[in-house]
Every structure is written in C-alpha cells, then in structure tokens.
Coordinates of C-alpha atoms in Angstrom, one line a residue:
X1 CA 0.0 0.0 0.0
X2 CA 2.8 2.3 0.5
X3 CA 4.0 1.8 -2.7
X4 CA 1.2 3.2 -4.3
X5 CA 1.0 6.2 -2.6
X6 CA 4.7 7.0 -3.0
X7 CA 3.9 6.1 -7.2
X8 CA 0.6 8.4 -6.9
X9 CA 2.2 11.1 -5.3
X10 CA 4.1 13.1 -8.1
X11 CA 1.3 13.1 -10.1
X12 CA -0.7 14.6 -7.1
X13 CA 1.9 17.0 -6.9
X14 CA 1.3 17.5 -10.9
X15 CA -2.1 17.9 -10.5
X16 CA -1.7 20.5 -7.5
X17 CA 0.7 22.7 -9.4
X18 CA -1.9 22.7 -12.9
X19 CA -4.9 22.9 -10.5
X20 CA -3.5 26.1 -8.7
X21 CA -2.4 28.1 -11.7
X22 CA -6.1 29.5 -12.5
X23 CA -5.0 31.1 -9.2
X24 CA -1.8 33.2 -10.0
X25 CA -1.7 32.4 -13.7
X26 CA -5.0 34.5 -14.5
X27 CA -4.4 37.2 -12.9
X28 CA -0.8 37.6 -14.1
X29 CA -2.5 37.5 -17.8
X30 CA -5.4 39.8 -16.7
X31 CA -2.2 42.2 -15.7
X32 CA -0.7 42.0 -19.1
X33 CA -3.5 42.2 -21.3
X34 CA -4.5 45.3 -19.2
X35 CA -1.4 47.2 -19.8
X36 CA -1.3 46.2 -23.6
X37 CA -4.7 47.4 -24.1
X38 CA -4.9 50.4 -22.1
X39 CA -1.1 51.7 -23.7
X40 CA -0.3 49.7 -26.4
X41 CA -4.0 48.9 -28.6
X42 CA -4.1 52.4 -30.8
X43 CA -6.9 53.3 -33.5
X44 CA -5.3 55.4 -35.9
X45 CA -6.9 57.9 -37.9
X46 CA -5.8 60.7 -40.2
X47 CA -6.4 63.3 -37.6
X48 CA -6.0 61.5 -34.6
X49 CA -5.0 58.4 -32.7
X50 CA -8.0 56.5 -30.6
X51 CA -7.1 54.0 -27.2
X52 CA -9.6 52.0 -25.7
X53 CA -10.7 52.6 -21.8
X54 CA -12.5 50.1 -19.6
X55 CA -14.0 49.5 -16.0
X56 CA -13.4 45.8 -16.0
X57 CA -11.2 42.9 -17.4
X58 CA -12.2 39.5 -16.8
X59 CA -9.9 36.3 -18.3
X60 CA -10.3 32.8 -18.2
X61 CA -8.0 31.0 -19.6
X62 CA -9.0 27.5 -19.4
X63 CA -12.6 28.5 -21.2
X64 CA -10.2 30.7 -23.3
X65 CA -12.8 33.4 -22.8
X66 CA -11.7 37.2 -22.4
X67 CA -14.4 40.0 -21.0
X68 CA -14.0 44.0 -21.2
X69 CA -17.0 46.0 -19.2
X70 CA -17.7 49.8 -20.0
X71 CA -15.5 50.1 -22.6
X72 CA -15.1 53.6 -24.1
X73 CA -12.7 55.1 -27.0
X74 CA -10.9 58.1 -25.8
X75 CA -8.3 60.0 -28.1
X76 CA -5.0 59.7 -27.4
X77 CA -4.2 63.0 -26.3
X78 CA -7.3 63.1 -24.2
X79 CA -8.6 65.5 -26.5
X80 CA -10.7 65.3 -29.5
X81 CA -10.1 67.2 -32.6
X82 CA -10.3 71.1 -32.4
X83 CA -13.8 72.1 -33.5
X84 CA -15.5 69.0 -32.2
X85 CA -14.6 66.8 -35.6
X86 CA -13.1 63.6 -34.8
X87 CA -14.5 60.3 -33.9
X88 CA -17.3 61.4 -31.3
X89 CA -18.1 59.2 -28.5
X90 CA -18.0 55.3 -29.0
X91 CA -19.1 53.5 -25.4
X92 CA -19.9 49.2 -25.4
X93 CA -21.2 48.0 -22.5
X94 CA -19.6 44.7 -22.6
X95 CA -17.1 42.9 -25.1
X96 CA -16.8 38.7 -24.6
X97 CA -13.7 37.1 -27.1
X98 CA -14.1 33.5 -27.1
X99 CA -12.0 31.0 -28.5
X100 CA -8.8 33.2 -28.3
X101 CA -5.2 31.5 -28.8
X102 CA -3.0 32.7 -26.8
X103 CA 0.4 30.5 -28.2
X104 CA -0.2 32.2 -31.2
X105 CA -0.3 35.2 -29.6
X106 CA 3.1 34.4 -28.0
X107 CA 4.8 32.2 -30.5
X108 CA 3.7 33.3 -33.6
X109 CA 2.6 36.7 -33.7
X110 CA -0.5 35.6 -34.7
X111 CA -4.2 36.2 -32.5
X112 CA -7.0 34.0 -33.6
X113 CA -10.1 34.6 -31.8
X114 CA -13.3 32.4 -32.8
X115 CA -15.8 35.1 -31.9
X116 CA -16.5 38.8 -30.7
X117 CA -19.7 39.5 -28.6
X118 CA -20.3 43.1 -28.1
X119 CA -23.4 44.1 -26.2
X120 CA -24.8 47.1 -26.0
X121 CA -23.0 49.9 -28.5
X122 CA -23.4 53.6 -28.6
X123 CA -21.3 55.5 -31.2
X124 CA -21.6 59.0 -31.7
X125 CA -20.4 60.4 -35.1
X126 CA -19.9 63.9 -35.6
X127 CA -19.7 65.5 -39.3
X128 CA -16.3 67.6 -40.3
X129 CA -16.8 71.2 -40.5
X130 CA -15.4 71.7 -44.0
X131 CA -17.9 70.2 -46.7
X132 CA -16.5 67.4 -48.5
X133 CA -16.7 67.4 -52.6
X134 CA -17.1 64.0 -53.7
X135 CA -15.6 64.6 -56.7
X136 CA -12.6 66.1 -55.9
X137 CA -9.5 63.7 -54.4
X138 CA -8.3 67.1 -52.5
X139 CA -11.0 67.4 -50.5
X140 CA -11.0 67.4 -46.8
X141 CA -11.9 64.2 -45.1
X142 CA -14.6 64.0 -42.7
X143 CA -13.2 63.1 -39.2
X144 CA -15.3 59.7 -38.9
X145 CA -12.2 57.8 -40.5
X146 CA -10.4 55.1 -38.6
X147 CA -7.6 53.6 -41.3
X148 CA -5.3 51.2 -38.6
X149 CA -5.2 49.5 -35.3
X150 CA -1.7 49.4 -33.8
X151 CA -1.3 46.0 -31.8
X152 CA 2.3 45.6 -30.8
X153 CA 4.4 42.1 -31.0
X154 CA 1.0 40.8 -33.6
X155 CA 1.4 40.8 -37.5
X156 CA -2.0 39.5 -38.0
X157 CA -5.5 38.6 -36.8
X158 CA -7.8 36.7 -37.5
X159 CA -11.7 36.8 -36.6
X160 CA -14.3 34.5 -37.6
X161 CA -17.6 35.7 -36.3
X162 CA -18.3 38.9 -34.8
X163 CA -22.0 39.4 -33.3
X164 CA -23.6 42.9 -31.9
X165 CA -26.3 43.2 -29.5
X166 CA -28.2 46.3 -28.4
X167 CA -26.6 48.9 -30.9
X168 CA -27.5 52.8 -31.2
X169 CA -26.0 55.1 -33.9
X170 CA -26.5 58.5 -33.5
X171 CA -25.4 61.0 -36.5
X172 CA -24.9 64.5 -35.9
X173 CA -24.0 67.9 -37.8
X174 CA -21.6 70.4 -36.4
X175 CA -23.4 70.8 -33.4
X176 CA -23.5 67.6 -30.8
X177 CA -27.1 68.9 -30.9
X178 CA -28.1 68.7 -34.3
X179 CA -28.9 65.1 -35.0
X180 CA -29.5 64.4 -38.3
X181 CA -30.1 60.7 -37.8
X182 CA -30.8 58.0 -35.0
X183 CA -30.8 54.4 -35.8
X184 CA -31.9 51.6 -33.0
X185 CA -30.8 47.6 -33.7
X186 CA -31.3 44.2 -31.9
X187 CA -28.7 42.5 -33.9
X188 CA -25.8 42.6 -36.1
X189 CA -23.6 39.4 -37.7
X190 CA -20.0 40.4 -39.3
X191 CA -18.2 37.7 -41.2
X192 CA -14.6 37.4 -43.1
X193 CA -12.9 40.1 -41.1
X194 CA -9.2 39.9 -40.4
X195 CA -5.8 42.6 -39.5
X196 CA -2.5 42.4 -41.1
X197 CA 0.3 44.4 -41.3
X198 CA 0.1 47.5 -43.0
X199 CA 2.1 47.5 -46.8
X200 CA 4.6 50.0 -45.4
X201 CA 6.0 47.3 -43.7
X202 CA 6.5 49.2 -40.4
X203 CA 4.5 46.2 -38.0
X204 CA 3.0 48.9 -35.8
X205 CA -0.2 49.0 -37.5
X206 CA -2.5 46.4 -38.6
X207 CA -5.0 47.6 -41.0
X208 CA -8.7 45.5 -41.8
X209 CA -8.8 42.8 -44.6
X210 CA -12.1 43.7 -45.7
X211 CA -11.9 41.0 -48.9
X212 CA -14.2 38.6 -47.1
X213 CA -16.4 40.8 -45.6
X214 CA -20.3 39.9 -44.6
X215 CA -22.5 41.5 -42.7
X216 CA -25.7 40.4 -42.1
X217 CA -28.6 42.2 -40.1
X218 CA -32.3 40.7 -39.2
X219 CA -35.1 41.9 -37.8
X220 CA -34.4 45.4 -37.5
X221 CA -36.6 48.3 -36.2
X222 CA -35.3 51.9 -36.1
X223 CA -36.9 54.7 -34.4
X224 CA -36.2 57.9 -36.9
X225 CA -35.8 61.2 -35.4
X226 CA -38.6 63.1 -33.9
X227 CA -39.8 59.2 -33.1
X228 CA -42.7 60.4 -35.7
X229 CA -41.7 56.9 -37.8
X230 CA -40.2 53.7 -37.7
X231 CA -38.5 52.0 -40.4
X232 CA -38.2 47.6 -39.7
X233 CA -36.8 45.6 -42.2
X234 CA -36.9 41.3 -42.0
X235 CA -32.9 40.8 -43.9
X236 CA -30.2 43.4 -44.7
X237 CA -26.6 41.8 -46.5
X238 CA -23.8 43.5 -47.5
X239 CA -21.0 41.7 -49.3
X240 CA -17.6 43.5 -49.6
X241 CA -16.3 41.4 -52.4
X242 CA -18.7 42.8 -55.1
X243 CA -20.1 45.9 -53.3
X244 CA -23.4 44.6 -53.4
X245 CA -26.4 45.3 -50.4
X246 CA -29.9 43.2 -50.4
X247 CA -32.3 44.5 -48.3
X248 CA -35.7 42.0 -47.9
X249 CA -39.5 43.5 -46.9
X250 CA -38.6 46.8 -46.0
X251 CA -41.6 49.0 -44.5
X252 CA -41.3 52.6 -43.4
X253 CA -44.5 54.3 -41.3
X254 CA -46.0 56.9 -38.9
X255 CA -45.9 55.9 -35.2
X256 CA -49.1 57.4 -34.5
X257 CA -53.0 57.8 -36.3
X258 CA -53.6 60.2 -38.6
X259 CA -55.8 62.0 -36.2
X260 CA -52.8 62.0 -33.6
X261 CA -50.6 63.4 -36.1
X262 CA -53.8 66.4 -36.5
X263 CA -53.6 66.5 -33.1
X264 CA -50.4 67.2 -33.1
X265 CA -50.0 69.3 -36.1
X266 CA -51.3 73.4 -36.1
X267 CA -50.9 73.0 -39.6
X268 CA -51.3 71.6 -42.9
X269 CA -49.2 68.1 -42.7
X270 CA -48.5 64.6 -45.0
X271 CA -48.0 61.5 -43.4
X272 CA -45.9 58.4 -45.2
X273 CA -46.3 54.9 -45.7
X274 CA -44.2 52.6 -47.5
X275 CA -42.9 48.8 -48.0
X276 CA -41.3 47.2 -50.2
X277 CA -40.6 43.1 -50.8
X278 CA -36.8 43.5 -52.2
X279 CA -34.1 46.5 -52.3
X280 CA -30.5 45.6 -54.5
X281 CA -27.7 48.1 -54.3
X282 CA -25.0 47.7 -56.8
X283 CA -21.7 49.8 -56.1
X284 CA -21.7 50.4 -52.6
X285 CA -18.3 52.3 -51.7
X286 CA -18.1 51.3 -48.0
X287 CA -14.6 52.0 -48.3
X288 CA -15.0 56.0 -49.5
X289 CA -17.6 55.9 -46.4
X290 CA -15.5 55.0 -43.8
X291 CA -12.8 56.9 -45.3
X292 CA -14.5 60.3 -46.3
X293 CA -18.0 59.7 -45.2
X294 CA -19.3 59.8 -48.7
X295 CA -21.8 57.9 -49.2
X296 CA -21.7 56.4 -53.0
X297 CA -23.6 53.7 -54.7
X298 CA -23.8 52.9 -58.5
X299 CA -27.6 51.9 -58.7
X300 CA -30.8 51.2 -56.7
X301 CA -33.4 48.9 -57.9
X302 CA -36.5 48.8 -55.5
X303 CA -39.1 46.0 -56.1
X304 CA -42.8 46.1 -55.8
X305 CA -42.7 49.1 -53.5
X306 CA -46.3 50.4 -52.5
X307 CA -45.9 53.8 -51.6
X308 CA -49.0 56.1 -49.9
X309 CA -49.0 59.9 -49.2
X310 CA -52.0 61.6 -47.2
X311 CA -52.2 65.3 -47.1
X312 CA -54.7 67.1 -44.4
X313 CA -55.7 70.3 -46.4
X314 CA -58.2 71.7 -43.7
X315 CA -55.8 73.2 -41.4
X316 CA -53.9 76.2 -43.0
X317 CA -50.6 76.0 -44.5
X318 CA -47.3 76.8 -42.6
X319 CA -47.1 80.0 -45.1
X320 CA -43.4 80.9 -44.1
X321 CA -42.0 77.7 -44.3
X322 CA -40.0 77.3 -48.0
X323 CA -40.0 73.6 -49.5
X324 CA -37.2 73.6 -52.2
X325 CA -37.4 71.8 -55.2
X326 CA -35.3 68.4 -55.2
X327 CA -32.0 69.7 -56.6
X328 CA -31.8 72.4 -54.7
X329 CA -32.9 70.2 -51.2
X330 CA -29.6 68.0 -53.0
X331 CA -27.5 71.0 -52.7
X332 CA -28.7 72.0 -49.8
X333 CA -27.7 68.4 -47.8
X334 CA -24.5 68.3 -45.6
X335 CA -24.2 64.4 -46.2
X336 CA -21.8 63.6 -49.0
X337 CA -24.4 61.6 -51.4
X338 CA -23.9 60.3 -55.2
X339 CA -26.2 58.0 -56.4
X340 CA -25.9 57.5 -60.1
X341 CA -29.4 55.6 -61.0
X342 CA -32.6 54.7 -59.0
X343 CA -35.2 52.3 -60.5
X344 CA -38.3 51.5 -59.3
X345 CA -40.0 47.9 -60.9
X346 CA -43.5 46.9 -60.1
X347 CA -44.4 49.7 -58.0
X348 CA -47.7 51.5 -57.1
X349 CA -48.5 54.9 -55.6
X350 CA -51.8 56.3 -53.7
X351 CA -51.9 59.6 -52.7
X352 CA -55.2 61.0 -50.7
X353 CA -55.8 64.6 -50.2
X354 CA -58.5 65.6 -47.4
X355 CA -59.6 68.9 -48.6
X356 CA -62.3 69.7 -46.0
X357 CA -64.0 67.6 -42.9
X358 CA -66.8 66.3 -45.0
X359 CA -67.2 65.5 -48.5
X360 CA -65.3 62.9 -51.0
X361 CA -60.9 63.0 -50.8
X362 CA -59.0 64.0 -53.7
X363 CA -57.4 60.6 -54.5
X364 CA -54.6 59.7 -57.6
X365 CA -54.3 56.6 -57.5
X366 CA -50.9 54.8 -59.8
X367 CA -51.9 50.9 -58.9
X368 CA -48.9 50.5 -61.5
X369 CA -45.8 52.3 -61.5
X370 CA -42.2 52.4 -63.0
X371 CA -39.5 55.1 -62.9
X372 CA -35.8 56.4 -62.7
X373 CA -34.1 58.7 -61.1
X374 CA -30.8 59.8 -62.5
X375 CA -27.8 61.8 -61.3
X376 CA -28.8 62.1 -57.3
X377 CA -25.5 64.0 -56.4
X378 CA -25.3 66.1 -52.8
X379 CA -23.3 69.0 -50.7
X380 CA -20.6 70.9 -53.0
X381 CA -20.4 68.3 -55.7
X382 CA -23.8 69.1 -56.7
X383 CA -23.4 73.1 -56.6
X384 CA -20.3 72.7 -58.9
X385 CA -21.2 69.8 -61.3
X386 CA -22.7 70.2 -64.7
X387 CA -25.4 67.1 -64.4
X388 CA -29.2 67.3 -64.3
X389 CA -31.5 65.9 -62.0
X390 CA -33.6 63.6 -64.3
X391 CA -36.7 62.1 -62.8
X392 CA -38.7 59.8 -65.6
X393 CA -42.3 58.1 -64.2
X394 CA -44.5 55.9 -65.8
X395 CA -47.4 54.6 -64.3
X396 CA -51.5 54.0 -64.7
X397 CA -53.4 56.8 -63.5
X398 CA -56.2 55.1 -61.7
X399 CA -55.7 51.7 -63.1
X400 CA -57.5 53.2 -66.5
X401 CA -55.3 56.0 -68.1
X402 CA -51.5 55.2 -69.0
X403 CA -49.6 58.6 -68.1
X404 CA -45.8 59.9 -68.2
X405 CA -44.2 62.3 -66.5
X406 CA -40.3 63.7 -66.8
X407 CA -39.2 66.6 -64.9
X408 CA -35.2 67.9 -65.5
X409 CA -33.7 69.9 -63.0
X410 CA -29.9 71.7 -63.6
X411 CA -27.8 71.7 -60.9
X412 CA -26.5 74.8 -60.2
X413 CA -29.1 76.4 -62.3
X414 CA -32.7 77.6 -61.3
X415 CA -34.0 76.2 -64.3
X416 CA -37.2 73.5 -64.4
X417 CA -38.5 71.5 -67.2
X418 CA -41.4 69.5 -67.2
X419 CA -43.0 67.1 -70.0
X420 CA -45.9 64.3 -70.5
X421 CA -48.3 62.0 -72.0
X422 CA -51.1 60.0 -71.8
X423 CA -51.5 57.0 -74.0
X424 CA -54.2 55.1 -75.2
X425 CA -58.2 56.4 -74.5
X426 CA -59.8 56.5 -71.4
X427 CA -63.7 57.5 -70.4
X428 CA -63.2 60.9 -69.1
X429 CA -65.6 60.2 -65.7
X430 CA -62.8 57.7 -64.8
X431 CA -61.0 60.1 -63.6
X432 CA -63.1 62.6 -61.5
X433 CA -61.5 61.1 -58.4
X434 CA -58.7 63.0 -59.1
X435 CA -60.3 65.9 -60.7
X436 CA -63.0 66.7 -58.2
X437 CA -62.7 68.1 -55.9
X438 CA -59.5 69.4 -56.9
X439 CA -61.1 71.2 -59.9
X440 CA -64.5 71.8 -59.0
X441 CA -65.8 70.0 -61.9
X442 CA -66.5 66.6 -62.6
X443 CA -66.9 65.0 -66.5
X444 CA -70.1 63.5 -67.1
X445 CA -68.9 62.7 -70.1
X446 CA -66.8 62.1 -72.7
X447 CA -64.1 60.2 -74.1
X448 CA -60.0 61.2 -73.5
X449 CA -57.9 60.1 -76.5
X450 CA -54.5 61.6 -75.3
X451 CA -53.3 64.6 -73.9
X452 CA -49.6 66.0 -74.3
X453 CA -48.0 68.7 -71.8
X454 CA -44.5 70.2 -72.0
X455 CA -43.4 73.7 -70.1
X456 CA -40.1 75.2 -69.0
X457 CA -40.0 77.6 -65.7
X458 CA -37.8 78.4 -63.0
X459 CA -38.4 77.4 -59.1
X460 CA -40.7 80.2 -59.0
X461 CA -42.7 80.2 -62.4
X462 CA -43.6 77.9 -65.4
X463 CA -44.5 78.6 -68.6
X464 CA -45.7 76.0 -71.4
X465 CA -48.7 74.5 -73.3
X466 CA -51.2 71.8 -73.0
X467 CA -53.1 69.6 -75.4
X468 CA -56.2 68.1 -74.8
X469 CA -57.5 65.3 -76.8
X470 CA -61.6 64.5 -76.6
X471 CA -64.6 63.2 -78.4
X472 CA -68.2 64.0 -76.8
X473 CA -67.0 66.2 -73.5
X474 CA -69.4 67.2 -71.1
X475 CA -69.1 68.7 -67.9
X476 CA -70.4 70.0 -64.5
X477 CA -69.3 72.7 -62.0
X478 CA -70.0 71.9 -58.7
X479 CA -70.8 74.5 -56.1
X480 CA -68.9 74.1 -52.5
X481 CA -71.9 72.4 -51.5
X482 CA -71.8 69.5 -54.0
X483 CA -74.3 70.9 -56.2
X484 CA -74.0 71.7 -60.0
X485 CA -74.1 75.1 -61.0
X486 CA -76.5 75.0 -63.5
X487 CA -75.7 78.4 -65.6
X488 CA -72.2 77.8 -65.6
X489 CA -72.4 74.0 -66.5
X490 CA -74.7 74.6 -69.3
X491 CA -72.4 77.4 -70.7
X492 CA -69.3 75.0 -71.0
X493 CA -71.5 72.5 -72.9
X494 CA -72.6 74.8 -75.0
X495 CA -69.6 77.2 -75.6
X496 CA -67.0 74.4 -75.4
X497 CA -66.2 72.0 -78.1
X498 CA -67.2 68.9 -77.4
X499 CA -64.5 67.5 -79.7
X500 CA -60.8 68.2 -79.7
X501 CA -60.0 68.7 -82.7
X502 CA -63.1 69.4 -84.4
X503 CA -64.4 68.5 -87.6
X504 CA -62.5 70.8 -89.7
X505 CA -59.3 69.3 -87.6
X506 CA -58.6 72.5 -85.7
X507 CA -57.1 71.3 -82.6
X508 CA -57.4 73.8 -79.3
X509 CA -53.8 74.0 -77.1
X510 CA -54.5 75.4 -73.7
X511 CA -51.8 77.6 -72.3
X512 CA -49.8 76.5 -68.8
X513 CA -49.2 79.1 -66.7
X514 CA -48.5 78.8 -63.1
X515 CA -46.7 80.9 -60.2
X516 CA -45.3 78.0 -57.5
X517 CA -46.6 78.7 -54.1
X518 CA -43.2 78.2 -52.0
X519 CA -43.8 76.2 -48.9
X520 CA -45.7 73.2 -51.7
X521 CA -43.7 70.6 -53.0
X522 CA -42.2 69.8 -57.1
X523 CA -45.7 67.3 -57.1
X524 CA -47.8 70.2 -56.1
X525 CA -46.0 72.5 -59.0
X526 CA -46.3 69.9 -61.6
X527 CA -50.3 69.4 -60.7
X528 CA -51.1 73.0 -61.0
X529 CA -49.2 73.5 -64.2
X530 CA -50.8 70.7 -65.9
X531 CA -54.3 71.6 -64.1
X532 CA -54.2 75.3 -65.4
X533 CA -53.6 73.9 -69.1
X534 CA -56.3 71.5 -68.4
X535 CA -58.4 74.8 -67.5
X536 CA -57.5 77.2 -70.1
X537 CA -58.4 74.2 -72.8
X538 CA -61.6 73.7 -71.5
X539 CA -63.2 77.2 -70.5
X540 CA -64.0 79.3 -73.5
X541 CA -62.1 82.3 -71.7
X542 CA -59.3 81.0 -71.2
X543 CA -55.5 81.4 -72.0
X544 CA -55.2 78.9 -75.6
X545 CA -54.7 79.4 -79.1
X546 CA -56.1 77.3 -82.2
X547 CA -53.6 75.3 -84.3

C-alpha cells in the first residue's frame, strides 16, 4: 500500500501545481493584457489616434474566454479634434472574445479569436466642419475615419464571427445637438474580417482585410428622429467582395394615427407609408464611407414598392416655411451623397388629399408604377457639377389612363422642365376622383384620346402649353356644397367644343401658366401646371390658341 502512494504522489503534486495556476496564472495575464490594451491597442486615424478605456477585465484561460465592461474610446491625447470633428463618442457596454489562442499570440505573432460578442454599443459620429466634394480627391476628409489599429508584437489577426447586440448610432452635424439621424438595432452578424500588417511594412499598425467581408442584419426596427416613424426591415446583406447590399420586406411608417398626427399638427401636414418586398444596391463604396463619409452607390433597384401619401388640407398652411425643389434640397444636404441611377420595378403609388371635414378625398391613384431617377448628387459636388437631376415616371393613373411624367432639374441652375403624356383612350368620368374636388368640376362625359404637356419655368414660375384630346365632352361645375351650378355647367357645354380637334381638324392648345406657391412641394407644382392647361383648354375664356 505504501508503494502506491509513493507512485501516486508526483502526479498529485502535478495535478496540484496545474490545479493552482487559475489562481496566479489569471491574474498575471489579466495584468498583461491590461497594460497592452490600455497603452499599447491604438486606433489610428488621419487626424488622430483613438485608445480604448474600460471598468473591468475578466480572463479565463481555461474556457479561453476574455471579457471587457464599459469600454469607451478616448483620443489619445485626451482630447478630440479642435472644433469638435473627430470620432465622437464610442461607449460598449460589454465585449466577450471566445476562442482566443494565446500561443499564437506568443509564438507566432498571430491572434485567432473564434468570436466577438459586443453588447450594447453607442457611437456617436460627428460631421467635419469643411464640406467634403465627392468629386474632388483634394477634399477634406470628414473626421469619422479610422484607417489602422496598432497592436504591438502581432502581424496578423484573424476573426471569424463577430456578433452585436443592443446597438445605437446616432449621426450629428456640427453641433453635438443637431442630430440628423438616430438608428436603433437588436442584432448585427459580421463575417470574413481579419488585420495584417500595414504595406509600409513598419509592424505597428494592422489595417482591416475587408476581402471577405459579410455582414448580415435581421429583424431590425429603427426609431427615426422626432420618433414620428419607424423604419423595420426582416434581412439586410452586405457583401464587400462585389459591393453589393440586399435589403428583404422593407416597411417605413408613422408611429401614430392620422388624427394624432392632426392632433399634433397646427398646420397643414403629410403622413408616409411605404414597404417594399426586395431592395438591390450595386456599387456600394463602403470603403470612400468609412474613409471620407461619402456615401456612394452605383444603382438602386427597389421592387414592388407600394408607396402612400396623405395630405390634411383643412388646417392652414405653414405660409413661411419654404420647400425647395429636389435639386436644390440635393445641394442643400450636408451628407456627401452620389447616387448614379434609382429604378423603381412593379411599383404603385396612392396619394389622398383631405380637402375639408366632409365630403369625397382627392385621390390619384398609380396601382402601377415604374421610374428612374438619374444623377442624385449632394453637398458641394452638386453646386459645382454640370449634371441634371432627371426624374422619368410611368405609371396608370387610376388603373385606366397610362400617363408619363419627366421633370429635368440643372444643378446649379434655377432652371425646371417638365413634359408628358397619356396613351391610349380612357372614359373621361374615370377620372373625376382625381379631378373633383380638386377642380371643381366633374366629367359626365366624354371620351379622353390623349393629352400631351410640355413647359419650362424656374423654381418660382412655369411657362408652357397643353393639349387636350376629346370626343363628346361634357361637364359640370360643382358649387362648394356639391351641387351643380347649372348656368355655368350649361355654358361650357354649349360654348365648349365637345370635340378636340373638331371637324375641320382644328385642334385647341391650352396655355400653362403657373406661379409655385413656395412652402408646396415639385408634385404640387407639376399638378397645377398641368391643371391650369387642363383649365385654359376647357373654358372658353381662357389662356389657348387654335392650331
């Protein structure tokens, strides 16, 4: 029996000696991890070098697990960038790395770690104060960029999943109190990313091998700012290696009732609703956006979106507000943006327009609708370039009239031009949804066989000329009441042709003349251009000419 004690007893011993180093061996670690990563870990930018702070640091070798609590990026110099550019504020409640190898780290020079947990992420970013041209490679940067991480004694790292719970993003101009955007997630899957010495060949910084690159988000629902709207989506993808980003039943709408938002509106307002079952971004430069904060993408192609627009028209307008037309809103945006072409493919459009408490909605209705939107260019690149904002449409005006619509708008220019069609023939009391109330008239009837529009303006005033195709027109005027205004009705029937062109082919053009009321939108402009040709062709008084 002795024997086999004495045998049993070095391995005892053995046992002892492994058993007791989770005892001085962890924290010894815990000590030399906390020195590397409070002085040594560096995120370089251009401007500015960032080091990582924390409360807590929790190792267990044996599990292989490593924990950081209340981490925080600080600059360097414990100071940010004059003027308040720089990174912001970045703040993670918790970071877990499991699955780290720590004889690579020693031997080899080499950190593998399986996965990155981070929980709970807050990063503030702050625009630069000079605006950035995208065009031009002189440009200042934004101060958003981080290029390198320094990590001492380590020539490369490898990660294989990184996962993010509990994420905020907060975007803001150059005030920390002008937020221009606030974005809320649940979840967030990176894939492929890795570290490896810079080309310089220096080993003190490790910049991101973003070859690989996935990331993946599901289930998303952001609160927008003003918490007026929430935008959820079920899939977003993003794949480095061709630039691409799939986004998968999209839907963007109000937080609250329509008669909240009256309740909470003095004056006139527009809610929006929209979804759509597949976005597909080609040309997404995530490498100019971290870099510059440009935001740059070849193409969009949105799928089956359903779009709807109400307007409350019984409260008065906010007369000194000033809407500007789209280029100039372009011009106008501090976010570096170039979007060369946005398609829209089996798409449909309702917009209602509540004109008093009782009585029948103005309602244009496109149940189908295509269109493409060229040249979308931002900031100082759109005040000095020489493109046009092009904006083509083609859809069915209340599932019975074909219609198309192209608007050009100059950069740089305060020039508009607006032209259209309808194709095909339609019955003309098909459309008094969108013509009364609107119009006070309704067709009673009458057959449309076309109609062609073009007219050239300013952001203030358009000029141009309508033509109005018809056999057999009749129409009434109705009184606020509903009623028909008998005189005036039976005057246009008599006075007006009922056919356009006549017999002897003389064809009537109505003249379009229109004066933009400023705090109304481009749609708004467009409708009352074409409605005053519309006008001017039909009453016997009006602005037209004989061709």
């Amino acid at each position: 029996m002795q024997i086999k004690i004495r045998k049993r007893y070095p391995l005892l011993v053995l046992f002892l000696l492994a058993a007791s180093a989770a005892f001085w061996l962890n924290p010894i670690l815990e000590k030399v991890l906390e020195g590397y990563i409070r002085r040594e870990i560096v995120l370089h930018s251009a401007e500015a070098g960032f080091s990582l702070d924390y409360e807590a640091l929790e190792l267990d070798i044996f599990s292989e697990k490593l924990n950081l609590r209340q981490v925080r990026a600080r600059a360097a110099d414990d100071s940010l960038h004059p003027g308040g550019e720089g990174l912001g504020t970045l703040r993670i409640g918790r970071i877990t790395l499991e699955g780290i190898n720590l004889t690579n780290f020693l031997w080899n020079e080499t950190l593998s770690v399986r996965s990155i947990s981070l929980d709970t992420l807050q990063l503030n970013l702050r625009r630069a104060l000079a605006d950035s041209a995208l065009g031009g490679e002189d440009s200042k940067l934004s101060g958003t960029r981080i290029d390198s991480v320094r990590l001492p004694g380590i020539e490369q790292v490898r990660l294989s999943r990184f996962e993010l719970d509990h994420f905020r993003l907060n975007l803001t101009g150059y005030a920390q109190s002008d937020t221009v955007a606030s974005f809320y997630g649940d979840r967030l899957l990176v894939e492929g990313v890795g570290l490896s010495a810079d080309a310089r060949g220096t080993g003190a910084y490790l910049v991101p091998e973003l070859a690989g690159l996935e990331l993946e988000l599901s289930r998303q629902r952001y609160t927008l700012t003003g918490a007026s709207y929430e935008l959820y989506f079920d899939r977003f993808r993003y794949r480095h290696s061709d630039k691409s980003v799939r986004v998968d039943s999209l839907a963007f709408r109000p937080l609250m009732d329509t008669g909240l938002f009256a309740e909470a509106h003095a004056h006139s307002f527009e809610t929006y609703t929209a979804r759509f079952s597949r976005l597909d971004i080609a040309g997404f430069d995530l490498d100019r956006l971290l870099a510059q904060g440009d935001l740059r993408m070849r193409s969009v192609a949105v799928d089956r979106l359903q779009g709807s627009i109400f307007r409350d028209k019984t409260k008065p307008y906010e007369t000194e507000r000033r809407v500007p037309l789209p280029d100039d809103a372009l011009m106008e945006l501090e976010w570096p943006l170039r979007i060369d072409t946005v398609s829209l493919r089996h798409a449909s459009l309702e917009y209602r327009e509540k004109v008093q408490e009782s009585g029948p909605e103005v309602l244009v209705d496109f149940p189908e609708l295509r269109g493409r939107i060229v040249h979308i260019v931002s900031g100082a690149a759109a005040r000095d370039t020489g493109d046009t904002l092009k904006i083509d449409l083609q859809g069915t005006l209340l599932g019975t009239l074909p219609v198309e619509v192209s608007l050009q708008l100059p950069y740089a220019t305060d020039h508009f031009h607006m032209k259209g069609l309808t194709r095909g023939s339609s019955r003309l009391h098909k459309l008094n949804p969108t013509i009364y109330p609107a119009m006070e008239m309704r067709f009673t009837g009458g057959r449309l066989n076309g109609m062609y529009f073009h007219a050239d303006g300013t952001s203030r005033r358009m000029t141009g000329e309508l033509t109005m195709l018809y056999d057999d027109l009749e129409v009434a005027f109705i009184k606020d009441d509903g009623n028909r205004k008998t005189t005036l009705s039976w005057l246009a029937n008599t006075l007006v042709r009922n056919s356009n062109p006549n017999r002897r082919g003389k064809t009537i053009v109505g003249a379009i003349e229109f004066t933009r009321v400023p705090y109304k939108g481009v749609w708004n402009y467009v409708w009352k251009g074409v409605q005053s040709g519309v006008e001017n062709s039909l009453n016997p008084l009006g602005d037209r000419r004989t061709e």
